[in-house]
Each structure stands twice: as C-alpha cells, then as structure tokens.
Amino acid sequence: MVNRLTELRRNWRSLFLPGVIVLYVAFLAVYGLLWAVVHRYVWQLDFLSNFTAWYFLPAPILLVVALLFKQKRWAALLLIPMVVFAVKFGPRFLVHETTTRAVSDAPTLTVMTMNVLKLNTNWAAIKAQIQAANPDVISMQEISDAFLTEVWPSLAEMYPYNVYAPSKSENSYTGFLSRYPITQRKVFNLPENFELANLRAEIDVKGQSVVVYTLRLAAPKFQRMTIPSRILGKIFPYEYSVFYRRWQMTAFYPLLAAETLPVLVMGDFNTADSSEDHDIFKSTMGLEDTFSEVGFGMGFTFPAAITINEKQLPFVPLMRLDYVWHNAQWQPLSAWLGGSTGSDHLPVIARLKLVE
C-alpha cells in the first residue's frame, strides 16, 4: 500500500491529464443523464441548461493537449463529447437551403427585434444598426423616456406607422414601428395583472393582413426558497425561478391559438434556446424559431455588454434570448445578428416570405 502511494506521488504529473479528462467526460455524462430524467424537478439543471453549448468547449482544447503529450488513448475518449456536439449543434454551422414554398410575387418582409436597454444612450449605434438592416418592421423593448424624446421622432419619419406602450413595473416602454399601415393595434399584459407591456399589431403588407406580436417576457431570477433544505438551504438559501416567465407563456398560448392570419412573434423572451421553456413554447404554439432554421452559428445575443460602475463594457454573448418566431404561413429566407447598439442584447434580423 505504501509503495503504491509512493508511486502515485512520483507519477502524479502523468496522471493529472487523464484525471481531468475522465472528470470532464463524467460531468457531461451525468449532466446529460440527469437532464433526461429529472430536469423538470431540479432547478439547478434548469439554470445550467442556459449554457449547455459551452460545456463542450473544453473538449477540443483537452484533445490538443492530450495529443501534444502523446496521450492518444485519452484523446480518443474526448471524441465522444465532440461527436455529441456535432450532432446537437453542428447543423447550426451549415448553410441552410430553403425549399421554395412561396409564390414568386408573394410579399417579402424584413423584420428586426431589438432590446434597447433603458440605461442605453448610444443613439448613434442604434440608428446605425437600423440603417444597416433596413427592416420593414421593428420590435423594440426596454425603451427609455430619453429614447422616446430624442430618437423616436426621427424613426417615426422613416416608419410612419408606430405605437409604444409603458411597462410600469420596469419604468420602460415597448414599441413597434412599421413601414406598412397598422390596421389594428392592441396593448396587453401577460397575464392581465402583470405590468409588462406587450403589443399586437395587424399590418397591411401589400394587401395581405399580417399579425406581428412584440413580447417582453420576465427574466428568471434567484429568489429565496419557500421551503429551504436543511443543509444546502443554509449554505445557499436561494433557488432559480422561471415562474413568471412560464406564467406569461401560458397566458399567451390561447391568444396565439386564436390567430388565423400569418403571424410573427418577436421580442426579448429572456429564454435561452437550450432551455426547456424554449422547447415547450415551440411545441405548444407550433411556431418555428427563424434563426434556428436559416441562421448561421449559435446566434447568441446576451450579454453583449456588462455594466460596471454605470459603464457598459463589451462582453462575449453566452446565450440567445431574442427571437423572431413565425407560423407555417411564412417561409424563412435568412436570419442574422446585428452589431452592438450599446445594449446588453444584440438585435436579430430576419427575412421571410409569405406562403401562397
């Protein structure tokens, strides 16, 4: 036994890399197994799911290190997570070819959703991104009073059909701008007593009525446990809660189910595309995530910046929270991310064509 321990002490350097690789692959295996079995009941997994794609990043790094140290057997083990990543996320890095379902003269719409961030005052960056994308309609969230005073009037000259509404709980506004006439408009909350403003606009696109929703869903947050556990509750008495977001989604389902026209749903969903709520929303509503269909890459939009001492500093986006959803009456043509607007979100732009 003593000789064995002595040998381990002498050879710890040669065992360190294999140990790291085994622990890393074991983490992925346990995470995947727990997600498949109990993720609905464990809030920790719900939180971890926001960053699923990033858990595969160490695999190619460790693979290169293992090959440099001639650890081929352990390098082969790392092929497992790399294959899983290729299967799960690889299609996002392929060029998407769409099968034409729309008639040649059907209207095409370029849309843009943008969380402005109510603390943002970089008006030039916002205008530059709108000018570069040249959208037909724009969905905006977290609009400040200063934005309405200094920027909205100039946007209204380019987009004469527009509407905005206050979200009292966040002291900001939700807005919608269009080059096409708005024939119907409605401001509503999800549910009625939850003060985050949402918009429904029916617009006339070259004789075709189209419905566009602008949504702003509540962000998940850590809150105190109602029934903290005896041990862990004393160490960390908080839990990750998506209650209000799911509450809003549930309230939205019957509204969307009643629609018969071509529908677009845009906005800040505060929902990562690797989370359960993303999958539930997609399967329940029968909508398609436009960027996932025809975009390229991961499409992460948040956080594009972080606030330190009231200053916005650039950051690496870790997840996608902003979406353009469409129903079966649209054919997506392309989708891409805009550049920095001074907000902590990046805008999402998409081009879609009406199906016959």
Short mmCIF file of C-alpha atoms in Angstrom, two decimals:
data_model
loop_
_atom_site.label_atom_id
_atom_site.label_comp_id
_atom_site.label_asym_id
_atom_site.label_seq_id
_atom_site.Cartn_x
_atom_site.Cartn_y
_atom_site.Cartn_z
CA MET A 1 0.00 0.00 0.00
CA VAL A 2 2.84 2.37 0.95
CA ASN A 3 4.70 1.56 -2.25
CA ARG A 4 1.53 2.25 -4.26
CA LEU A 5 1.09 5.68 -2.68
CA THR A 6 4.75 6.47 -3.25
CA GLU A 7 4.41 5.53 -6.90
CA LEU A 8 1.34 7.74 -7.27
CA ARG A 9 3.19 10.71 -5.76
CA ARG A 10 6.02 10.25 -8.22
CA ASN A 11 3.74 9.90 -11.25
CA TRP A 12 1.06 12.46 -10.40
CA ARG A 13 2.01 14.61 -13.39
CA SER A 14 1.35 11.78 -15.81
CA LEU A 15 -1.98 11.04 -14.11
CA PHE A 16 -3.17 14.64 -13.92
CA LEU A 17 -4.30 15.00 -17.56
CA PRO A 18 -6.12 11.62 -17.67
CA GLY A 19 -7.81 12.52 -14.40
CA VAL A 20 -9.03 15.84 -15.78
CA ILE A 21 -10.32 14.16 -18.95
CA VAL A 22 -12.17 11.46 -17.00
CA LEU A 23 -13.78 14.01 -14.67
CA TYR A 24 -14.79 16.22 -17.61
CA VAL A 25 -16.41 13.38 -19.59
CA ALA A 26 -18.07 12.12 -16.41
CA PHE A 27 -19.55 15.58 -15.80
CA LEU A 28 -21.07 15.66 -19.28
CA ALA A 29 -22.45 12.14 -18.90
CA VAL A 30 -24.02 12.86 -15.50
CA TYR A 31 -25.42 16.20 -16.70
CA GLY A 32 -26.96 14.57 -19.78
CA LEU A 33 -28.43 11.71 -17.76
CA LEU A 34 -29.91 13.99 -15.09
CA TRP A 35 -31.36 16.29 -17.75
CA ALA A 36 -33.06 13.36 -19.45
CA VAL A 37 -34.52 12.01 -16.20
CA VAL A 38 -35.15 14.71 -13.59
CA HIS A 39 -34.59 18.16 -15.10
CA ARG A 40 -38.24 19.14 -14.57
CA TYR A 41 -37.80 18.82 -10.81
CA VAL A 42 -34.31 20.24 -10.23
CA TRP A 43 -33.88 24.00 -10.63
CA GLN A 44 -30.10 23.67 -10.76
CA LEU A 45 -30.41 21.78 -14.07
CA ASP A 46 -32.80 24.40 -15.41
CA PHE A 47 -30.18 27.06 -14.69
CA LEU A 48 -27.30 25.01 -16.11
CA SER A 49 -29.23 24.38 -19.32
CA ASN A 50 -28.77 28.04 -20.30
CA PHE A 51 -25.09 27.34 -21.00
CA THR A 52 -25.25 23.83 -22.47
CA ALA A 53 -23.24 24.59 -25.62
CA TRP A 54 -20.34 25.98 -23.60
CA TYR A 55 -19.83 22.71 -21.72
CA PHE A 56 -18.39 21.20 -24.91
CA LEU A 57 -15.72 23.89 -25.33
CA PRO A 58 -13.06 22.14 -23.20
CA ALA A 59 -13.22 19.01 -25.39
CA PRO A 60 -11.12 20.27 -28.37
CA ILE A 61 -8.74 22.07 -26.01
CA LEU A 62 -8.10 18.94 -23.97
CA LEU A 63 -7.84 16.93 -27.18
CA VAL A 64 -4.98 19.09 -28.45
CA VAL A 65 -3.22 18.91 -25.07
CA ALA A 66 -3.61 15.12 -24.94
CA LEU A 67 -2.16 14.74 -28.42
CA LEU A 68 0.77 17.02 -27.58
CA PHE A 69 1.58 14.81 -24.58
CA LYS A 70 1.07 11.67 -26.69
CA GLN A 71 -1.91 10.52 -24.64
CA LYS A 72 -3.74 9.01 -27.61
CA ARG A 73 -5.93 6.70 -25.55
CA TRP A 74 -7.30 9.60 -23.50
CA ALA A 75 -7.57 11.77 -26.59
CA ALA A 76 -9.88 9.16 -28.10
CA LEU A 77 -12.20 9.50 -25.09
CA LEU A 78 -12.66 13.17 -25.93
CA LEU A 79 -14.10 12.24 -29.30
CA ILE A 80 -17.33 11.28 -27.53
CA PRO A 81 -18.33 14.83 -26.43
CA MET A 82 -17.12 16.23 -29.75
CA VAL A 83 -19.41 13.86 -31.65
CA VAL A 84 -22.31 14.78 -29.34
CA PHE A 85 -21.69 18.48 -30.00
CA ALA A 86 -21.52 17.86 -33.76
CA VAL A 87 -24.85 16.05 -33.70
CA LYS A 88 -26.63 18.55 -31.44
CA PHE A 89 -25.17 21.86 -32.61
CA GLY A 90 -23.37 21.06 -35.87
CA PRO A 91 -26.37 21.81 -38.12
CA ARG A 92 -26.26 25.42 -36.94
CA PHE A 93 -22.97 25.85 -38.79
CA LEU A 94 -24.26 24.55 -42.11
CA VAL A 95 -25.52 26.72 -44.94
CA HIS A 96 -29.30 26.35 -44.97
CA GLU A 97 -31.04 25.85 -48.27
CA THR A 98 -34.75 26.61 -48.16
CA THR A 99 -37.24 24.86 -50.40
CA THR A 100 -39.36 27.49 -52.09
CA ARG A 101 -42.95 27.24 -50.94
CA ALA A 102 -43.97 30.83 -51.64
CA VAL A 103 -45.17 32.16 -54.98
CA SER A 104 -42.72 34.39 -56.78
CA ASP A 105 -44.70 37.60 -56.29
CA ALA A 106 -45.61 36.97 -52.62
CA PRO A 107 -44.63 39.83 -50.26
CA THR A 108 -41.27 39.62 -48.51
CA LEU A 109 -40.77 41.20 -45.10
CA THR A 110 -37.54 42.13 -43.31
CA VAL A 111 -38.07 42.29 -39.56
CA MET A 112 -35.88 43.31 -36.64
CA THR A 113 -36.18 42.83 -32.89
CA MET A 114 -34.04 44.93 -30.57
CA ASN A 115 -33.79 45.25 -26.79
CA VAL A 116 -32.60 48.84 -26.47
CA LEU A 117 -31.80 48.71 -22.71
CA LYS A 118 -33.33 51.58 -20.79
CA LEU A 119 -29.91 52.75 -19.49
CA ASN A 120 -28.51 52.95 -23.03
CA THR A 121 -27.82 56.38 -24.54
CA ASN A 122 -25.78 55.34 -27.58
CA TRP A 123 -28.33 56.68 -30.04
CA ALA A 124 -25.84 56.68 -32.94
CA ALA A 125 -25.19 52.93 -32.61
CA ILE A 126 -28.91 52.16 -32.52
CA LYS A 127 -29.60 54.24 -35.62
CA ALA A 128 -26.60 52.71 -37.42
CA GLN A 129 -27.88 49.16 -36.86
CA ILE A 130 -31.36 50.06 -38.07
CA GLN A 131 -29.93 51.73 -41.14
CA ALA A 132 -27.69 48.73 -41.89
CA ALA A 133 -30.54 46.20 -41.54
CA ASN A 134 -33.11 48.41 -43.29
CA PRO A 135 -36.05 46.45 -41.81
CA ASP A 136 -39.69 46.91 -42.77
CA VAL A 137 -40.86 46.49 -39.17
CA ILE A 138 -39.04 46.87 -35.86
CA SER A 139 -39.90 45.43 -32.47
CA MET A 140 -38.31 47.27 -29.52
CA GLN A 141 -38.13 46.54 -25.82
CA GLU A 142 -36.83 48.47 -22.80
CA ILE A 143 -37.30 51.91 -24.37
CA SER A 144 -36.49 54.82 -22.06
CA ASP A 145 -38.14 58.24 -21.77
CA ALA A 146 -34.99 59.79 -23.23
CA PHE A 147 -35.19 57.47 -26.26
CA LEU A 148 -38.79 58.50 -26.92
CA THR A 149 -37.77 62.15 -26.77
CA GLU A 150 -34.51 62.08 -28.72
CA VAL A 151 -34.72 59.12 -31.12
CA TRP A 152 -38.32 58.02 -31.65
CA PRO A 153 -39.36 61.15 -33.66
CA SER A 154 -36.62 60.57 -36.25
CA LEU A 155 -37.52 56.87 -36.50
CA ALA A 156 -41.18 57.80 -36.91
CA GLU A 157 -40.26 59.76 -40.04
CA MET A 158 -38.96 56.54 -41.63
CA TYR A 159 -41.62 54.35 -40.05
CA PRO A 160 -44.80 56.45 -40.05
CA TYR A 161 -46.92 53.67 -38.53
CA ASN A 162 -45.86 53.10 -34.96
CA VAL A 163 -47.06 52.52 -31.41
CA TYR A 164 -45.49 52.28 -27.97
CA ALA A 165 -46.78 51.44 -24.50
CA PRO A 166 -45.38 51.76 -20.96
CA SER A 167 -44.29 48.84 -18.80
CA LYS A 168 -44.94 50.27 -15.34
CA SER A 169 -43.10 47.54 -13.47
CA GLU A 170 -39.82 48.33 -15.26
CA ASN A 171 -40.29 52.03 -15.94
CA SER A 172 -39.71 51.50 -19.66
CA TYR A 173 -41.68 51.16 -22.90
CA THR A 174 -42.30 48.53 -25.55
CA GLY A 175 -42.54 49.78 -29.13
CA PHE A 176 -43.35 48.76 -32.68
CA LEU A 177 -42.54 50.61 -35.91
CA SER A 178 -43.69 49.75 -39.43
CA ARG A 179 -43.45 51.00 -42.98
CA TYR A 180 -46.78 49.34 -43.66
CA PRO A 181 -50.10 50.65 -42.34
CA ILE A 182 -51.24 49.38 -38.95
CA THR A 183 -54.89 48.46 -39.32
CA GLN A 184 -55.36 47.17 -35.76
CA ARG A 185 -53.35 47.64 -32.59
CA LYS A 186 -53.66 46.32 -29.07
CA VAL A 187 -51.65 46.78 -25.89
CA PHE A 188 -51.96 43.88 -23.47
CA ASN A 189 -50.30 42.29 -20.46
CA LEU A 190 -49.46 38.64 -19.87
CA PRO A 191 -51.41 37.93 -17.74
CA GLU A 192 -53.64 40.97 -17.33
CA ASN A 193 -52.35 41.91 -13.87
CA PHE A 194 -48.65 41.58 -14.78
CA GLU A 195 -47.36 45.02 -15.80
CA LEU A 196 -45.03 44.22 -18.69
CA ALA A 197 -46.46 45.78 -21.83
CA ASN A 198 -46.84 43.69 -24.99
CA LEU A 199 -48.16 44.72 -28.40
CA ARG A 200 -50.27 43.12 -31.10
CA ALA A 201 -50.28 44.93 -34.45
CA GLU A 202 -52.12 43.90 -37.58
CA ILE A 203 -50.46 45.45 -40.63
CA ASP A 204 -51.36 45.60 -44.30
CA VAL A 205 -48.45 44.28 -46.37
CA LYS A 206 -49.34 44.98 -49.99
CA GLY A 207 -52.94 43.91 -49.48
CA GLN A 208 -52.18 40.98 -47.15
CA SER A 209 -53.04 41.28 -43.46
CA VAL A 210 -50.24 40.13 -41.17
CA VAL A 211 -50.15 39.92 -37.37
CA VAL A 212 -46.98 40.91 -35.52
CA TYR A 213 -46.59 40.43 -31.77
CA THR A 214 -43.96 42.27 -29.74
CA LEU A 215 -43.30 40.42 -26.47
CA ARG A 216 -41.20 41.09 -23.41
CA LEU A 217 -41.08 38.17 -21.00
CA ALA A 218 -39.87 38.31 -17.42
CA ALA A 219 -36.29 37.30 -16.74
CA PRO A 220 -35.67 34.32 -14.45
CA LYS A 221 -34.21 35.23 -11.09
CA PHE A 222 -32.78 33.78 -7.93
CA GLN A 223 -35.25 34.06 -5.07
CA ARG A 224 -35.40 32.74 -1.55
CA MET A 225 -36.58 29.15 -1.25
CA THR A 226 -40.08 28.75 0.12
CA ILE A 227 -39.02 25.51 1.85
CA PRO A 228 -35.21 25.54 2.13
CA SER A 229 -33.43 22.23 2.61
CA ARG A 230 -31.81 21.60 5.98
CA ILE A 231 -28.21 21.61 4.77
CA LEU A 232 -27.97 23.27 1.33
CA GLY A 233 -30.65 25.80 2.27
CA LYS A 234 -28.39 27.19 4.97
CA ILE A 235 -25.42 27.47 2.61
CA PHE A 236 -27.35 28.95 -0.36
CA PRO A 237 -30.98 29.76 0.55
CA TYR A 238 -31.96 30.75 -3.00
CA GLU A 239 -33.39 28.94 -5.99
CA TYR A 240 -33.56 29.69 -9.70
CA SER A 241 -37.15 30.60 -10.56
CA VAL A 242 -38.76 30.84 -14.02
CA PHE A 243 -42.27 31.09 -12.56
CA TYR A 244 -43.23 34.46 -14.04
CA ARG A 245 -41.84 33.65 -17.48
CA ARG A 246 -43.85 30.42 -17.65
CA TRP A 247 -46.89 32.26 -16.30
CA GLN A 248 -46.64 34.72 -19.19
CA MET A 249 -46.12 31.99 -21.77
CA THR A 250 -49.16 30.10 -20.51
CA ALA A 251 -51.26 33.28 -20.77
CA PHE A 252 -50.06 33.84 -24.34
CA TYR A 253 -50.98 30.39 -25.68
CA PRO A 254 -54.75 30.98 -26.08
CA LEU A 255 -54.15 34.36 -27.76
CA LEU A 256 -51.94 32.86 -30.42
CA ALA A 257 -54.14 29.80 -30.86
CA ALA A 258 -56.97 32.10 -31.97
CA GLU A 259 -54.94 33.62 -34.84
CA THR A 260 -55.71 32.63 -38.45
CA LEU A 261 -53.54 35.17 -40.28
CA PRO A 262 -49.80 34.93 -40.95
CA VAL A 263 -48.15 35.55 -37.57
CA LEU A 264 -44.76 36.78 -36.44
CA VAL A 265 -43.80 36.85 -32.76
CA MET A 266 -40.74 38.92 -31.92
CA GLY A 267 -39.02 40.20 -28.82
CA ASP A 268 -36.91 39.53 -25.77
CA PHE A 269 -38.06 36.19 -24.38
CA ASN A 270 -35.41 36.01 -21.64
CA THR A 271 -35.30 32.32 -22.59
CA ALA A 272 -32.17 30.52 -23.76
CA ASP A 273 -32.71 28.30 -26.80
CA SER A 274 -31.25 25.33 -24.88
CA SER A 275 -33.80 25.64 -22.07
CA GLU A 276 -36.91 23.58 -21.51
CA ASP A 277 -39.18 26.62 -21.84
CA HIS A 278 -37.90 27.22 -25.38
CA ASP A 279 -38.85 23.69 -26.37
CA ILE A 280 -42.22 23.91 -24.61
CA PHE A 281 -43.08 27.19 -26.32
CA LYS A 282 -42.13 25.83 -29.73
CA SER A 283 -44.02 22.55 -29.38
CA THR A 284 -47.11 24.12 -27.79
CA MET A 285 -47.52 27.01 -30.20
CA GLY A 286 -46.46 25.29 -33.41
CA LEU A 287 -44.13 28.19 -34.23
CA GLU A 288 -40.66 27.96 -35.73
CA ASP A 289 -37.55 29.72 -34.46
CA THR A 290 -36.43 31.59 -37.58
CA PHE A 291 -32.75 31.88 -36.63
CA SER A 292 -32.52 28.17 -35.82
CA GLU A 293 -33.97 27.43 -39.26
CA VAL A 294 -31.96 29.71 -41.53
CA GLY A 295 -29.38 31.50 -39.35
CA PHE A 296 -25.70 30.59 -39.15
CA GLY A 297 -23.88 29.85 -35.93
CA MET A 298 -25.09 29.82 -32.35
CA GLY A 299 -26.77 33.21 -32.60
CA PHE A 300 -26.03 34.25 -29.02
CA THR A 301 -27.40 37.72 -28.22
CA PHE A 302 -26.83 38.16 -24.47
CA PRO A 303 -24.89 39.54 -22.67
CA ALA A 304 -23.30 41.67 -25.39
CA ALA A 305 -22.16 44.06 -22.67
CA ILE A 306 -21.96 44.22 -18.88
CA THR A 307 -22.47 47.24 -16.64
CA ILE A 308 -19.66 48.15 -14.25
CA ASN A 309 -19.87 51.43 -12.34
CA GLU A 310 -22.63 52.57 -14.71
CA LYS A 311 -20.40 51.96 -17.74
CA GLN A 312 -21.20 49.48 -20.49
CA LEU A 313 -18.24 47.24 -21.31
CA PRO A 314 -18.23 44.77 -24.24
CA PHE A 315 -18.70 41.12 -23.32
CA VAL A 316 -18.99 37.73 -25.03
CA PRO A 317 -22.66 36.71 -25.53
CA LEU A 318 -23.36 33.39 -23.81
CA MET A 319 -26.93 32.61 -24.91
CA ARG A 320 -29.71 33.72 -27.24
CA LEU A 321 -32.65 35.46 -25.59
CA ASP A 322 -34.05 37.37 -28.58
CA TYR A 323 -36.24 35.72 -31.20
CA VAL A 324 -38.22 36.01 -34.38
CA TRP A 325 -40.84 33.25 -34.43
CA HIS A 326 -43.12 32.53 -37.41
CA ASN A 327 -46.05 30.26 -38.17
CA ALA A 328 -46.48 27.97 -41.18
CA GLN A 329 -47.77 30.79 -43.39
CA TRP A 330 -44.24 32.18 -43.66
CA GLN A 331 -41.17 30.84 -45.42
CA PRO A 332 -37.93 31.99 -43.74
CA LEU A 333 -35.24 33.13 -46.17
CA SER A 334 -32.41 34.31 -43.92
CA ALA A 335 -31.65 35.43 -40.38
CA TRP A 336 -28.65 37.10 -38.80
CA LEU A 337 -27.49 39.13 -35.81
CA GLY A 338 -26.93 42.86 -35.83
CA GLY A 339 -23.96 44.59 -34.27
CA SER A 340 -23.63 46.39 -30.96
CA THR A 341 -26.22 49.03 -30.13
CA GLY A 342 -24.86 49.93 -26.70
CA SER A 343 -27.36 47.49 -25.17
CA ASP A 344 -26.62 44.22 -23.41
CA HIS A 345 -28.58 42.47 -26.19
CA LEU A 346 -27.74 42.12 -29.88
CA PRO A 347 -30.57 42.65 -32.38
CA VAL A 348 -31.92 39.80 -34.51
CA ILE A 349 -32.92 40.39 -38.13
CA ALA A 350 -34.81 38.03 -40.44
CA ARG A 351 -36.22 37.98 -43.95
CA LEU A 352 -39.38 35.99 -44.57
CA LYS A 353 -41.74 35.47 -47.46
CA LEU A 354 -45.44 34.77 -47.34
CA VAL A 355 -46.51 31.29 -48.43
CA GLU A 356 -49.23 31.01 -51.02
#
